[in-house]
mmCIF file of C-alpha atoms in Angstrom:
data_model
loop_
_atom_site.group_PDB
_atom_site.id
_atom_site.type_symbol
_atom_site.label_atom_id
_atom_site.label_comp_id
_atom_site.label_asym_id
_atom_site.label_seq_id
_atom_site.Cartn_x
_atom_site.Cartn_y
_atom_site.Cartn_z
ATOM 1 C CA MET A 927 -3.115 7.754 18.800
ATOM 2 C CA VAL A 928 -5.167 9.016 21.712
ATOM 3 C CA PRO A 929 -7.423 6.347 23.199
ATOM 4 C CA ALA A 930 -11.154 7.032 23.221
ATOM 5 C CA PRO A 931 -12.865 7.647 26.565
ATOM 6 C CA GLY A 932 -13.798 4.368 28.209
ATOM 7 C CA GLY A 933 -10.625 2.612 27.097
ATOM 8 C CA GLY A 934 -11.406 1.791 23.492
ATOM 9 C CA ALA A 935 -12.877 2.876 20.195
ATOM 10 C CA PRO A 936 -16.459 2.018 19.270
ATOM 11 C CA LYS A 937 -16.808 -1.349 17.555
ATOM 12 C CA GLY A 938 -18.079 0.278 14.363
ATOM 13 C CA LEU A 939 -14.982 2.456 14.136
ATOM 14 C CA LEU A 940 -12.675 -0.532 14.556
ATOM 15 C CA GLN A 941 -14.553 -2.379 11.810
ATOM 16 C CA GLN A 942 -14.254 0.666 9.554
ATOM 17 C CA MET A 943 -10.516 0.933 10.246
ATOM 18 C CA GLU A 944 -9.993 -2.760 9.442
ATOM 19 C CA GLU A 945 -11.848 -2.370 6.141
ATOM 20 C CA LEU A 946 -9.826 0.720 5.224
ATOM 21 C CA MET A 947 -6.561 -1.021 6.081
ATOM 22 C CA ALA A 948 -7.531 -4.045 3.991
ATOM 23 C CA ALA A 949 -8.395 -1.798 1.036
ATOM 24 C CA LEU A 950 -5.138 0.132 1.442
ATOM 25 C CA ASN A 951 -3.146 -3.090 1.609
ATOM 26 C CA ALA A 952 -4.795 -4.330 -1.587
ATOM 27 C CA ASP A 953 -4.046 -1.015 -3.327
ATOM 28 C CA LEU A 954 -0.406 -1.131 -2.217
ATOM 29 C CA SER A 955 -0.072 -4.736 -3.364
ATOM 30 C CA GLN A 956 -1.410 -3.765 -6.798
ATOM 31 C CA LEU A 957 0.914 -0.753 -6.953
ATOM 32 C CA ASP A 958 3.875 -2.942 -6.018
ATOM 33 C CA ALA A 959 2.953 -5.430 -8.743
ATOM 34 C CA ASP A 960 2.661 -2.590 -11.266
ATOM 35 C CA LEU A 961 6.043 -1.189 -10.263
ATOM 36 C CA GLN A 962 7.698 -4.593 -10.416
ATOM 37 C CA SER A 963 6.236 -5.159 -13.878
ATOM 38 C CA SER A 964 7.435 -1.734 -14.999
ATOM 39 C CA ALA A 965 10.916 -2.371 -13.573
ATOM 40 C CA ASP A 966 11.061 -5.723 -15.378
ATOM 41 C CA ARG A 967 10.202 -4.056 -18.693
ATOM 42 C CA THR A 968 12.891 -1.361 -18.270
ATOM 43 C CA ALA A 969 15.596 -3.605 -16.791
ATOM 44 C CA GLY A 970 17.264 -4.110 -20.179
ATOM 45 C CA SER A 971 17.181 -0.475 -21.257
ATOM 46 C CA GLU A 972 20.104 1.972 -21.226
ATOM 47 C CA ARG A 973 18.693 3.927 -18.299
ATOM 48 C CA PRO A 974 18.769 1.812 -15.120
ATOM 49 C CA SER A 975 16.011 2.115 -12.575
ATOM 50 C CA HIS A 976 16.993 3.849 -9.341
ATOM 51 C CA ARG A 977 14.217 2.198 -7.354
ATOM 52 C CA SER A 978 15.248 -0.574 -4.999
ATOM 53 C CA ALA A 979 12.992 -3.016 -3.216
#
């Protein structure tokens, strides 16, 4: 990442980035929970899951 002139990004941009990262983290946590739940349901089936944590 290229630093902004003056040595740092504007405060508003940093706030926006933090909010986006928090939203992304929440989405990934939900996706992980969904995948774990799906893997648990298919664990006993004939076709094993090839995903590994």
